[in-house]
Coordinates of C-alpha atoms and ligand atoms in Angstrom, one line a residue:
X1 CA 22.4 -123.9 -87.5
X2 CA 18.9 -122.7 -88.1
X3 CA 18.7 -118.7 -89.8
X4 CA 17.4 -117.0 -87.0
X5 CA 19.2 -118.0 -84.1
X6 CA 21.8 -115.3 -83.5
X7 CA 24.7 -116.4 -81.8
X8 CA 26.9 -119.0 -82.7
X9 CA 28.7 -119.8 -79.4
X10 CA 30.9 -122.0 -80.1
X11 CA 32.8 -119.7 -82.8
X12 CA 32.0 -117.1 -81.2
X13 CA 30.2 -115.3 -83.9
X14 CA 27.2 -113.0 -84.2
X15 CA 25.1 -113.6 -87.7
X16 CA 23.6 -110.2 -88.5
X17 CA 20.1 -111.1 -90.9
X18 CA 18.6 -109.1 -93.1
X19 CA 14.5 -108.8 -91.7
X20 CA 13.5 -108.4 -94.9
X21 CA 14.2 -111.7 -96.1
X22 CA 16.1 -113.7 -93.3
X23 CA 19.4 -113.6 -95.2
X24 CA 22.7 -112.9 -93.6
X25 CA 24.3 -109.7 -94.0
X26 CA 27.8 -110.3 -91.6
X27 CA 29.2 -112.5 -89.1
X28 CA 30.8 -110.6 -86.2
X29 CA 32.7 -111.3 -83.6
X30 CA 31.6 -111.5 -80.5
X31 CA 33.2 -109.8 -78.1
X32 CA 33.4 -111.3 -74.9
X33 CA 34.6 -110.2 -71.0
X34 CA 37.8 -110.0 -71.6
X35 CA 37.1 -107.8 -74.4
X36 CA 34.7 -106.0 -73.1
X37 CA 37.0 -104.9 -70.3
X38 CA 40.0 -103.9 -72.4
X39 CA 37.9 -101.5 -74.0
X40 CA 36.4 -100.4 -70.8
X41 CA 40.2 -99.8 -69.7
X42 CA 41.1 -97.7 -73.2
X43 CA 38.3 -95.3 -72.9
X44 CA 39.0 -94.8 -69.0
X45 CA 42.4 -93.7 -69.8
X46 CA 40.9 -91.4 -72.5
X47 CA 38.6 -90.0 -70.6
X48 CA 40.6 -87.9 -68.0
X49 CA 42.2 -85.7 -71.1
X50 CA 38.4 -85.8 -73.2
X51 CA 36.9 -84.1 -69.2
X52 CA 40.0 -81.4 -68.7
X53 CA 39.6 -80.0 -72.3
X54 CA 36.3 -78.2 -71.0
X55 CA 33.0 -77.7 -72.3
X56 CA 33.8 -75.6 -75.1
X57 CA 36.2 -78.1 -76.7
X58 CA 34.1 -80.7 -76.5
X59 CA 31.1 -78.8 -77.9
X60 CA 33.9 -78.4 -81.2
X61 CA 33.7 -81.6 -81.1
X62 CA 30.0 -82.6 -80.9
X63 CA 29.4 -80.1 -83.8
X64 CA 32.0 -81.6 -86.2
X65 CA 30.4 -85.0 -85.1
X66 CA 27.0 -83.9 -86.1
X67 CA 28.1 -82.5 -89.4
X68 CA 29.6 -85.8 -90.2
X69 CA 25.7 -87.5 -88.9
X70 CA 24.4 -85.3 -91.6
X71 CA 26.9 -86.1 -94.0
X72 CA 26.4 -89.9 -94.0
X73 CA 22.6 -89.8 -93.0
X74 CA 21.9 -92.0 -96.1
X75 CA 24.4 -94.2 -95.8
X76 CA 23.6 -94.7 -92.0
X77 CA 19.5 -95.3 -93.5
X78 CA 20.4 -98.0 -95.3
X79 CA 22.5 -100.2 -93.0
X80 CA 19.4 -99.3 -90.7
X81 CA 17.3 -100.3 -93.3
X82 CA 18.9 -103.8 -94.2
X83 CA 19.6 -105.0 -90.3
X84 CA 16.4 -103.4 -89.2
X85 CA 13.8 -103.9 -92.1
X86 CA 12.7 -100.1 -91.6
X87 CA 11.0 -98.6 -94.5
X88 CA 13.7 -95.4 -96.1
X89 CA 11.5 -92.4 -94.6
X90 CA 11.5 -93.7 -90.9
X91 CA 15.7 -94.7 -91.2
X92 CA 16.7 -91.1 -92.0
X93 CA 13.9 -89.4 -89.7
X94 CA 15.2 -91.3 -86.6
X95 CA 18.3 -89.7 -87.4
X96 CA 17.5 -86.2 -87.0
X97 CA 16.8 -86.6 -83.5
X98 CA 21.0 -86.9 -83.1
X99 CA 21.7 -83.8 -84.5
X100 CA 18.9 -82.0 -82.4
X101 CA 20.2 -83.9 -79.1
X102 CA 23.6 -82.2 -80.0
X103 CA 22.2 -78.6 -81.3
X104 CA 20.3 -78.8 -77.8
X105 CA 22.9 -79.7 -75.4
X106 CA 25.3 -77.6 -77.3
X107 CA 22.7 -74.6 -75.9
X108 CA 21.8 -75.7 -72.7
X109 CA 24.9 -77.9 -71.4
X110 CA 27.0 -74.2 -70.3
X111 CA 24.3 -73.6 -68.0
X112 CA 23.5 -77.7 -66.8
X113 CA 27.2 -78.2 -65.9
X114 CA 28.6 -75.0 -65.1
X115 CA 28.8 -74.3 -61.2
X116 CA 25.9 -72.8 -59.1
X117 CA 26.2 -71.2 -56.1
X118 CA 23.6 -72.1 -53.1
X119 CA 23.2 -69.0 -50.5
X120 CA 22.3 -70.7 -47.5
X121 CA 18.5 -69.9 -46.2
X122 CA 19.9 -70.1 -42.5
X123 CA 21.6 -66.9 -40.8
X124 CA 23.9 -68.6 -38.8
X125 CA 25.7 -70.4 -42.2
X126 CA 25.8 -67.2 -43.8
X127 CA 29.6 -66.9 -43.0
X128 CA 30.1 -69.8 -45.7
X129 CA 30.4 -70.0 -49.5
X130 CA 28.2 -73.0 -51.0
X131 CA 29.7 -74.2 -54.4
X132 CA 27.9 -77.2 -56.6
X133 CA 30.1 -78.3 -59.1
X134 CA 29.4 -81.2 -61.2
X135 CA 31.9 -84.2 -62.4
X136 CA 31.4 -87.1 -64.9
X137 CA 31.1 -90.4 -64.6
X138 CA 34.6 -92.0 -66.0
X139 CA 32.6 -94.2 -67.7
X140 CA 29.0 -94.7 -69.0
X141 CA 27.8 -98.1 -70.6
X142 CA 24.6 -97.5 -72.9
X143 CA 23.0 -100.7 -73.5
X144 CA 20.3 -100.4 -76.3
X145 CA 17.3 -102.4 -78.3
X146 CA 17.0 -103.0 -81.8
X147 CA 13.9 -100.7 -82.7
X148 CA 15.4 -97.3 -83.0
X149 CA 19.4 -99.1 -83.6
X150 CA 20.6 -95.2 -83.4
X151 CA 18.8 -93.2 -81.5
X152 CA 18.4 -95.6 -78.7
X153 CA 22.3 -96.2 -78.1
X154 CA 23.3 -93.2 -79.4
X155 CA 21.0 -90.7 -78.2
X156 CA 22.2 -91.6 -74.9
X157 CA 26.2 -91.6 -75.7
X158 CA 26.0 -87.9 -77.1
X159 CA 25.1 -86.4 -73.3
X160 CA 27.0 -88.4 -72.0
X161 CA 30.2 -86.9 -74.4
X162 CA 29.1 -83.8 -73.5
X163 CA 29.0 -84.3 -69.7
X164 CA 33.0 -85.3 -70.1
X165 CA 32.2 -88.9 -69.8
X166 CA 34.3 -91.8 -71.9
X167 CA 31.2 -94.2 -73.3
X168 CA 31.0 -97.7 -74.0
X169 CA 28.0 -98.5 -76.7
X170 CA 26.6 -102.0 -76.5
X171 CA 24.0 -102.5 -79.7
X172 CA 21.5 -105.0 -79.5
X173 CA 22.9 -108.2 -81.0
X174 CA 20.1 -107.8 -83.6
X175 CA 20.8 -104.4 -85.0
X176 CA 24.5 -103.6 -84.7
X177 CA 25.6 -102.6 -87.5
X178 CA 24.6 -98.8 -88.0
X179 CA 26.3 -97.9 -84.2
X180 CA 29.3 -99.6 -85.6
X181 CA 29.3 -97.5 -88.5
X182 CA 28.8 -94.2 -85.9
X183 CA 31.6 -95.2 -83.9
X184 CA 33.8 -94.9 -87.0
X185 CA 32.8 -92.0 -87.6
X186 CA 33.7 -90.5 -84.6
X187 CA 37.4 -91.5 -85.4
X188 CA 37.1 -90.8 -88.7
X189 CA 36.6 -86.8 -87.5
X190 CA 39.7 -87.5 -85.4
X191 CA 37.9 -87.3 -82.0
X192 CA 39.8 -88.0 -78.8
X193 CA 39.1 -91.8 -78.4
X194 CA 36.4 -91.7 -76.2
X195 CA 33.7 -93.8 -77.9
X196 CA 33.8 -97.2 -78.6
X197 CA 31.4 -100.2 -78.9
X198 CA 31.1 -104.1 -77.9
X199 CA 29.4 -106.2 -80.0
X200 CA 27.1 -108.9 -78.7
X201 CA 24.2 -110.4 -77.2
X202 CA 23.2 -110.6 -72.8
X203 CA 26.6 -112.0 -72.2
X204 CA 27.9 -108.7 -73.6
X205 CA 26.2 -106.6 -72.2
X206 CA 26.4 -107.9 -68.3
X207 CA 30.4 -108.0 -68.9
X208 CA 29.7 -104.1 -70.0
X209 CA 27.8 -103.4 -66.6
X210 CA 30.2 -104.7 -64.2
X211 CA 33.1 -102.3 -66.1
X212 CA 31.4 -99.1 -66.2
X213 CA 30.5 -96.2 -63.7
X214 CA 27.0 -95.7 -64.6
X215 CA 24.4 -98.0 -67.1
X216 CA 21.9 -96.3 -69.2
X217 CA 19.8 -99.1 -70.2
X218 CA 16.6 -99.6 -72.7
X219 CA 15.0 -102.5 -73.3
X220 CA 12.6 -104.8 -72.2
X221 CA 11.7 -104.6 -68.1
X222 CA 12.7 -108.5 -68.0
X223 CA 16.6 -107.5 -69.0
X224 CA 16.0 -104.4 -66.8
X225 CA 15.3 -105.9 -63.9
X226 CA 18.4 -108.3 -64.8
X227 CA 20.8 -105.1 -65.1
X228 CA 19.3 -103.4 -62.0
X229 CA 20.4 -106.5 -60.4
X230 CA 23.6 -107.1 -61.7
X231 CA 24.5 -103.6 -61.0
X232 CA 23.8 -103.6 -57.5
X233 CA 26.4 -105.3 -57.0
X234 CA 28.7 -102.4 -57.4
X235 CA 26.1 -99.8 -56.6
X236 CA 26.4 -98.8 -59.9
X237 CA 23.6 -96.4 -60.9
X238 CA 21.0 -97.2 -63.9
X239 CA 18.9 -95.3 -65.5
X240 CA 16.1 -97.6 -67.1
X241 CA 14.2 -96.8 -69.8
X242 CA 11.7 -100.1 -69.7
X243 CA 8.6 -101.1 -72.0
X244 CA 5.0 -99.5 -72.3
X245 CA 1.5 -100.3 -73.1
X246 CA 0.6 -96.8 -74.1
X247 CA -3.3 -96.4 -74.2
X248 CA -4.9 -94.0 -76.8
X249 CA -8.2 -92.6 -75.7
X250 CA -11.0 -91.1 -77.7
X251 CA -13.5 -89.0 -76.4
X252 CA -17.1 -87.6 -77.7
X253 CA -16.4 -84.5 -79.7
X254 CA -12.7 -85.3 -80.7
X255 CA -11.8 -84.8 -84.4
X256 CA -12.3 -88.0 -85.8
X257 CA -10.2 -88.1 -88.9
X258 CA -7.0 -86.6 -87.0
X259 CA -7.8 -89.5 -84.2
X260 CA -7.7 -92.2 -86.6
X261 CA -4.8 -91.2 -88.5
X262 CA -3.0 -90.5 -85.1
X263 CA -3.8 -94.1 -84.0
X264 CA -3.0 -95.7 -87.4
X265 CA 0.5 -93.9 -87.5
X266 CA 0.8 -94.4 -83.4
X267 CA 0.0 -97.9 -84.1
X268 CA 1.5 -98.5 -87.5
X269 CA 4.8 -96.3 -87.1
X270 CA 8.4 -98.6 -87.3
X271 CA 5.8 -101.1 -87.5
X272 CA 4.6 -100.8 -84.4
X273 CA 8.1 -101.5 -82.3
X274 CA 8.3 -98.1 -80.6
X275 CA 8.2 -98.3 -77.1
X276 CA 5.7 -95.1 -77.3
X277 CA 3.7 -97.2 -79.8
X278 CA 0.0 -97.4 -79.5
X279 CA -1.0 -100.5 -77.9
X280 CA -4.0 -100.2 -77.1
X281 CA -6.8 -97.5 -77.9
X282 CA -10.4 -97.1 -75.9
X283 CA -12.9 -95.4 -77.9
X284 CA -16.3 -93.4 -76.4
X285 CA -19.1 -95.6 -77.4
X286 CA -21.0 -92.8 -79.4
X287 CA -17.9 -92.2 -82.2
X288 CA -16.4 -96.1 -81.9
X289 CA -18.1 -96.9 -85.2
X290 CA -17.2 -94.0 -86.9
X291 CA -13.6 -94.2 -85.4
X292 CA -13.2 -98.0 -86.2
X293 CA -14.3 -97.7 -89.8
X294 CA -11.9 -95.2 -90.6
X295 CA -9.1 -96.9 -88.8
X296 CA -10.0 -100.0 -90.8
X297 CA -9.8 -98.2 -94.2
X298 CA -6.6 -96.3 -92.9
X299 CA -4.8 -99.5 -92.0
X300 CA -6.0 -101.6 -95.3
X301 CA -4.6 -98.6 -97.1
X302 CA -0.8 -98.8 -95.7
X303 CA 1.5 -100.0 -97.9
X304 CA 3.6 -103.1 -96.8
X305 CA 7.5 -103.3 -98.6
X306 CA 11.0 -103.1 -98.4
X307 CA 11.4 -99.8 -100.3
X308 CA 15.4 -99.1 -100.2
X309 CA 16.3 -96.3 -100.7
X310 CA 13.1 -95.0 -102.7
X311 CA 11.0 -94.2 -100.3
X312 CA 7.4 -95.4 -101.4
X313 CA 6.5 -98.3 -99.0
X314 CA 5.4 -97.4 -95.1
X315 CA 5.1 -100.4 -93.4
X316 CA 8.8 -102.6 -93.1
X317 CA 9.5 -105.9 -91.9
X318 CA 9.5 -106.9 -88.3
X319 CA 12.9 -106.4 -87.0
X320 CA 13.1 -109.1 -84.7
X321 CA 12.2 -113.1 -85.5
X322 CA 11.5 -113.5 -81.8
X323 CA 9.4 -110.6 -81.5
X324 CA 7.1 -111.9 -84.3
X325 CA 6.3 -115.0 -82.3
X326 CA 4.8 -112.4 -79.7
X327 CA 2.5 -110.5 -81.5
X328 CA 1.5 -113.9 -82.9
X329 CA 0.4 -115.3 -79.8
X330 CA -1.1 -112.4 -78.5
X331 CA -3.4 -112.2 -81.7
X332 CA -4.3 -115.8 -81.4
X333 CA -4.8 -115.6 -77.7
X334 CA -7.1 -112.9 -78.5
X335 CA -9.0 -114.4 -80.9
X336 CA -9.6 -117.4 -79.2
X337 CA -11.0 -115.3 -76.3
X338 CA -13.5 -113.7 -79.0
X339 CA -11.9 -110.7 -80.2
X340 CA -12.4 -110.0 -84.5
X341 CA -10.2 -109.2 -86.5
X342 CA -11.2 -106.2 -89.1
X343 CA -7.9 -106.7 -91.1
X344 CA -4.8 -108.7 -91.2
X345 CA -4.1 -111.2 -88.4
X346 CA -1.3 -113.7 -89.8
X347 CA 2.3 -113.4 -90.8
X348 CA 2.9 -112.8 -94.5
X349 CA 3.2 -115.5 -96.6
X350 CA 7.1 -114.5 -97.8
X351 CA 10.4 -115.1 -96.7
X352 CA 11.4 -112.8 -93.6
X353 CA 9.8 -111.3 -90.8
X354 CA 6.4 -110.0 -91.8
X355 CA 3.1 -109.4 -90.0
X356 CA 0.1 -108.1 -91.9
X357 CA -0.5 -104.8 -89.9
X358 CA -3.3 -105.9 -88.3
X359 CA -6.9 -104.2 -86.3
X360 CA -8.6 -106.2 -83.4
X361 CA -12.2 -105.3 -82.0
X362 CA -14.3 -106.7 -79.7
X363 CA -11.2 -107.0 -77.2
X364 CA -11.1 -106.7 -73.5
X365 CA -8.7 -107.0 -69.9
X366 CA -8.5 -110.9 -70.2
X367 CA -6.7 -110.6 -73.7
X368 CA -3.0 -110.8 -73.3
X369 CA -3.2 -108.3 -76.1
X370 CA -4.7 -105.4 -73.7
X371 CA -2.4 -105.7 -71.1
X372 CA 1.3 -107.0 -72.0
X373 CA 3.6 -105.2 -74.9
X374 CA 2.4 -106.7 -78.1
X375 CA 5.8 -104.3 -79.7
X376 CA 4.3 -105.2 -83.5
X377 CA 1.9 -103.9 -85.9
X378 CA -1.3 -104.3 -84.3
X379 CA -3.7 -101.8 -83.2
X380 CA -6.7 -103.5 -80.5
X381 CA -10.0 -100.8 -79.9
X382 CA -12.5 -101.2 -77.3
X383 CA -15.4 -99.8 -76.9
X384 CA -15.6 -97.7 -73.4
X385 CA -19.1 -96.4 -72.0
X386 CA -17.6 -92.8 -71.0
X387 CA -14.9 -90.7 -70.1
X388 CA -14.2 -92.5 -66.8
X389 CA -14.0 -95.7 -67.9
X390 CA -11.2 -94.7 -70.3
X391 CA -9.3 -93.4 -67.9
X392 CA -9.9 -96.5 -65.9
X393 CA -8.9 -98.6 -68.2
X394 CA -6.3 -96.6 -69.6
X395 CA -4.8 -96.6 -65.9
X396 CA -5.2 -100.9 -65.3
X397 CA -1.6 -101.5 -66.8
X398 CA 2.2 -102.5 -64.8
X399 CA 3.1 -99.5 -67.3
X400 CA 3.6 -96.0 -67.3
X401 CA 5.6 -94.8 -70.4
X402 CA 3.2 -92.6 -72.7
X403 CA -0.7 -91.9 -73.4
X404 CA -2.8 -90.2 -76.0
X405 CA -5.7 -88.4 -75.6
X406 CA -8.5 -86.8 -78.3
X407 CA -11.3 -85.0 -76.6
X408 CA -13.0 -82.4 -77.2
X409 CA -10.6 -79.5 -77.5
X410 CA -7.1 -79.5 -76.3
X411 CA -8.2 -77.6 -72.7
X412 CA -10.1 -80.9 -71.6
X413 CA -7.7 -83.0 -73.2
X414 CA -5.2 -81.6 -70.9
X415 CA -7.3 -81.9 -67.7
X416 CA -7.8 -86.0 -68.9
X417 CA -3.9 -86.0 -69.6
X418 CA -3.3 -84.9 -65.8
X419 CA -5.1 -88.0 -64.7
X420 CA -3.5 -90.7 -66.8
X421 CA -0.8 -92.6 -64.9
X422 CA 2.2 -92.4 -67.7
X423 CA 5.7 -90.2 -67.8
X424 CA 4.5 -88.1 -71.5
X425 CA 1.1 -87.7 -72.4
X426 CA 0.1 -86.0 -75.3
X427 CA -3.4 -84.2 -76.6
X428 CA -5.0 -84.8 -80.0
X429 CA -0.9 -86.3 -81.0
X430 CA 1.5 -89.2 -79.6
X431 CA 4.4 -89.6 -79.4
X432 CA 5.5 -85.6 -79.6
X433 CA 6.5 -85.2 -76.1
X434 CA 9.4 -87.5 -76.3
X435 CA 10.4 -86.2 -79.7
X436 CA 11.1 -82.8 -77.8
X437 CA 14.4 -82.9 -76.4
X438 CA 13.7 -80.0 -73.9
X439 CA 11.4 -82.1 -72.0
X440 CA 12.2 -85.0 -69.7
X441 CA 11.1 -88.4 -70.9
X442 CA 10.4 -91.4 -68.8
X443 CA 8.7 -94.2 -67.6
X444 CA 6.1 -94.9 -64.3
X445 CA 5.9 -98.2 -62.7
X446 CA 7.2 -100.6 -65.0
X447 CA 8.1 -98.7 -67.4
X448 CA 11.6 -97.6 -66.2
X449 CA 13.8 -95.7 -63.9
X450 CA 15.3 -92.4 -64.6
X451 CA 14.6 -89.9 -67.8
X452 CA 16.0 -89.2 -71.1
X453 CA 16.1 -85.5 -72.6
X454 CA 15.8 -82.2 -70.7
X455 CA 18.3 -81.1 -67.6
X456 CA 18.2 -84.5 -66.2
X457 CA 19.2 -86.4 -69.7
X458 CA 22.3 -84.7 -69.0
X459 CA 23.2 -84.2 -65.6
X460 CA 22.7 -87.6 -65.0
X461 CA 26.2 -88.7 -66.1
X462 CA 27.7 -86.6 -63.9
X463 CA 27.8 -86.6 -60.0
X464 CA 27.1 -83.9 -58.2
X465 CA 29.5 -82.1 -55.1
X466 CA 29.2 -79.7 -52.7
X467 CA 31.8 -77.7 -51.6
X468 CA 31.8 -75.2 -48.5
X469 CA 34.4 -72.4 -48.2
X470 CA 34.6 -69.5 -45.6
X471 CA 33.4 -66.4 -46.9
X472 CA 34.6 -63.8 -43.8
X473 CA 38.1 -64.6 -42.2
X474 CA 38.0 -68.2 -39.9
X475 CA 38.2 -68.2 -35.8
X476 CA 40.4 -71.0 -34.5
X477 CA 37.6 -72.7 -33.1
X478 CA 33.7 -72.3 -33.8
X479 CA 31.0 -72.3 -31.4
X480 CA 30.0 -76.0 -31.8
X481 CA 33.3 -77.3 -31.8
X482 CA 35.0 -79.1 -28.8
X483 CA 34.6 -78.1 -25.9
X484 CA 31.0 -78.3 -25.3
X485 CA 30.3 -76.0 -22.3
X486 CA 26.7 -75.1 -21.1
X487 CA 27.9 -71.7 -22.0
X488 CA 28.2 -72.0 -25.2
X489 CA 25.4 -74.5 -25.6
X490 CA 23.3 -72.3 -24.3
X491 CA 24.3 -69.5 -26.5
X492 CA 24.1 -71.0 -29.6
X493 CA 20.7 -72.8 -28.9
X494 CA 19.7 -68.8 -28.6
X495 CA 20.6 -68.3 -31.4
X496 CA 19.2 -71.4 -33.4
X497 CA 15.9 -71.0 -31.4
X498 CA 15.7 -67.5 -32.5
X499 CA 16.3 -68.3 -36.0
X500 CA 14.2 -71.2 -36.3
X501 CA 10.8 -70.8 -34.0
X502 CA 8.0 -69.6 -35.8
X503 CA 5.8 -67.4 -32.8
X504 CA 7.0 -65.6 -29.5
X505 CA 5.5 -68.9 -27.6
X506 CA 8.5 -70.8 -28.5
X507 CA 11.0 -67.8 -28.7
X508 CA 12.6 -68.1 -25.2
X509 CA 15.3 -70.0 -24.4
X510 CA 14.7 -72.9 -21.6
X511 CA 17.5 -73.2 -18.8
X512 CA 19.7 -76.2 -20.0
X513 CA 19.0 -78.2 -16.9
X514 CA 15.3 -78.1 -18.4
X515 CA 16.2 -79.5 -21.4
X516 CA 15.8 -83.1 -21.3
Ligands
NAD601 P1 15.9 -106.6 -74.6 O1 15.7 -106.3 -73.2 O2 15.8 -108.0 -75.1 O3 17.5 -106.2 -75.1 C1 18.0 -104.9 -74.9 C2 19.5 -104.9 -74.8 O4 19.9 -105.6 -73.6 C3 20.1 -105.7 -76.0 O5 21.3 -105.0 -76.4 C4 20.5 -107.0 -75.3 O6 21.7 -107.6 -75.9 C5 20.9 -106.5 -73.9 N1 20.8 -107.6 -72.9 C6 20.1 -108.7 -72.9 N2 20.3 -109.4 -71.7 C7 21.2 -108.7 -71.0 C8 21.8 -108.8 -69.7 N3 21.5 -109.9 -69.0 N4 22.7 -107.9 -69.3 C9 22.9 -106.8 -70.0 N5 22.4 -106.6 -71.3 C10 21.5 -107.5 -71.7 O7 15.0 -105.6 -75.5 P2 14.8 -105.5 -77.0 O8 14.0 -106.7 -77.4 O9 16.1 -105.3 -77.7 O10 13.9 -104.2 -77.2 C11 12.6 -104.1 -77.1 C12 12.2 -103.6 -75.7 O11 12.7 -102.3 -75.5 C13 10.7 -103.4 -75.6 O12 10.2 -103.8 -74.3 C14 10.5 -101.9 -75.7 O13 9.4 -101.3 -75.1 C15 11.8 -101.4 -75.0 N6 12.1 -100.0 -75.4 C16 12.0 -99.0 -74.4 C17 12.2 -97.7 -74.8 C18 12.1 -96.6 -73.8 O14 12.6 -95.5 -74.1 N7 11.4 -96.7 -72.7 C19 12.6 -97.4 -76.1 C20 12.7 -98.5 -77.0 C21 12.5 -99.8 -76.6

């Protein structure tokens, strides 16, 4: 069987690689539907007992669990680092976004799932109580990518605890080692057992959708699209969070040296597999030299490595063996179209998955590189005339998930930021909004369905009910009940006409036998 292909069907075995030099690091087993649902059927019975032990408990909970993140943050780094290829500083800095996740939800979840009274705006309901009361979903199925292995599986689980829910974590075949690891932990504190994981590849992951009560998904829009479908089927809710092609604008006036380092690291950053990656930067055509130049000396600067655990290289390997076939073609489709390259441009010559972080120029809208997720360590600039045709440009994608925009001070970077079509935009910075767990973060178009973060990251995995009670002491019968008699009709259209017309012209009541 050749190194790289992942599943071995017919033992039913995952081979986990190491990026950095294509070696194996496990064989797992896979775990297939039948699994898959016996798991599903062990947290559901869990979960009734994890949701009546209230808020407060759970919170206990959540904060032991963090404590024990923190705890084993380098131990998690390093599996991260051997099944993902990340250099040492961007495997424990992913992390930390865990333990804010719980720190925040531990603040605001009192508030998101405790129940809110409505007072009804019309007079003639005032006689009721309105109650909202939130419940969880039994069971949520997070399905994640291999670029961020934690956060991206993870980061969704923790709400989801916290909103009373049992959850089911399915890893990306690629990366699934570190989750594992997590899911121990959480027994290893003595948790209720109400997080578990399945181990696989698509097969997996659709035998996860059709068990759970709600799929929070992140990956690619192709497997989206597959789960949306899947799960319609049950008219079980998603929440997508898809792909991007996140443009990166620079205007006249913008601070130059910021810009470029912000597009280097935007571009560079897990190697460029972030979802919120740069992809694609337009650049005002009186700075593009000056911007280009120092982006070139920037990017010829990085260091390439596996570092372990010393922390001295900045660039990894590419996580993915299939992933490095698309940046490939996109570079060669580019440069067969014309495009230059200023640096890099070809896999390393080495064992593994590695891509010489790469620049492109002279790039345009027919250059698969502009317009489709590239997901790898290469930054394309083009020139733009002005102001408008950035946005223009910036706007011509299927995608939606993030921008960034340099202009000349942060007031008319926020006025270009309202006009970009993308869920997070950020001025003279990238990636920053989505790092913020008070803020909601999400895709348009193509990008995804749903949000991540904020009120909505958590109230999501629960399902919302309204519940009416008398306030004063009940009649036997009210007005609107049976029997209808014009009396009564005609009294209680008074009334509503009285409440509800705006202006005497439409005040009076006509006789019923006017009516139709
Ligand atoms: P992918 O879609 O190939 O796989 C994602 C997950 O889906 C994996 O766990 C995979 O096993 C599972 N899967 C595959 N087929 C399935 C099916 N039929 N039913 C159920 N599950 C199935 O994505 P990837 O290559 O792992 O990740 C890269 C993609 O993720 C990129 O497009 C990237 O932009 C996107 N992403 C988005 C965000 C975001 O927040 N919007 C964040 C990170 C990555």
């Amino acid at each position: 069987m050749p190194v790289n292909t992942l599943i071995d069907t017919e033992k039913g075995l995952l081979h986990v690689l190491r990026p950095a030099d294509g070696t194996l690091i496990e064989d797992l087993v896979v775990d297939d539907a039948a699994r898959v649902a016996a798991k599903a059927n062990q947290l559901r019975d869990a979960q009734p007992e994890w949701e009546a032990m209230g808020l407060e408990a759970r919170t206990r909970w959540m904060e032991r669990y963090r404590d024990w993140l923190l705890d084993h943050t380098h131990e998690l780094a390093g599996i991260m680092q051997e099944e993902a290829g990340k250099v040492r500083t961007e495997a424990v800095l992913e992390q930390s976004w865990l333990h804010d996740i719980i720190n925040t939800y531990s603040r605001k979840a009192p508030a998101l799932l405790g129940d809110k009274r409505v007072k009804p705006g019309s007079p003639l309901l005032l006689g009721k109580r309105f109650t909202l009361v939130r419940r969880p979903h039994p069971l949520v199925g997070v399905i994640g990518p291999w670029n961020f292995p934690m956060v991206l599986c993870l980061g969704d689980g923790l709400p989801a605890l916290f909103a009373g829910c049992a959850v089911l974590l399915k890893p990306s075949e690629v990366t699934p080692l570190a989750v594992r690891r997590a899911v121990e932990g959480w027994a290893e504190i003595g948790a209720p057992p109400v997080l578990d994981v399945v181990l696989g590849a698509g097969e997996t992951g659709a035998a996860l959708v059709d068990e759970v009560d709600y799929v929070q998904f992140t990956g690619s829009v192709a497997t989206g699209q597959k789960i949306a479908e899947r799960a319609s089927k049950t008219i079980t809710p998603v929440s997508l969070e898809l792909g991007g092609k996140d443009p990166f604008l620079v205007l006249e006036g913008a601070n130059l040296e910021r810009a470029a380092n912000c597009a280097v690291v935007g571009g560079f950053g897990n190697n460029g597999q972030v979802c919120i990656s740069t992809e694609r930067v337009y650049v005002q055509a009186s700075v593009y030299d000056e911007f280009v130049a120092k982006v070139a000396t920037k990017v010829k600067a990085l260091r390439s490595g596996y570092d372990g655990p010393e922390i001295d290289a900045d660039v990894g390997a590419m996580t993915s063996p299939a992933q490095i076939g698309i940046v490939e073609a996109h570079v060669n489709d580019a440069i067969a179209k014309g495009a230059t390259v200023l640096t890099g441009g070809r896999r390393e010559d080495k064992a593994g998955d590695w891509f010489q972080p790469t620049v492109v120029v002279d790039v345009d809208h027919t250059m698969r590189i502009m317009v489709e997720e590239t997901f790898g360590p290469v930054l394309p600039i083009m020139k733009v005339a002005d102001e408008a045709e950035a946005i223009r440009l910036a706007n011509d994608s299927e995608f939606g998930l993030a921008a960034s925009v340099f202009a000349s001070s942060p007031r008319e970077g926020e006025r270009i930021a309202r006009l970009l079509d993308a869920g997070t935009v950020n001025v003279d910075d990238y990636a920053i909004a989505a790092m913020c767990i008070d803020v909601p973060m999400g895709g348009w178009k193509k990008s995804g369905i749903g949000q991540r973060s904020a009120d909505y990251g958590l109230t999501k995995f629960t399902r919302q009910k309204t519940i009416s009670a008398p306030r004063v002491p009940t009649l036997d019968s009210e007005m609107w009940w049976f029997p209808y008699t014009p009396t009564k009709v005609g009294l209680v259209q008074k009334v509503m006409r009285f409440v509800n017309a705006r202006g005497r012209a439409r005040l009076g009541t006509p006789a019923l036998k006017d009516l139709s």
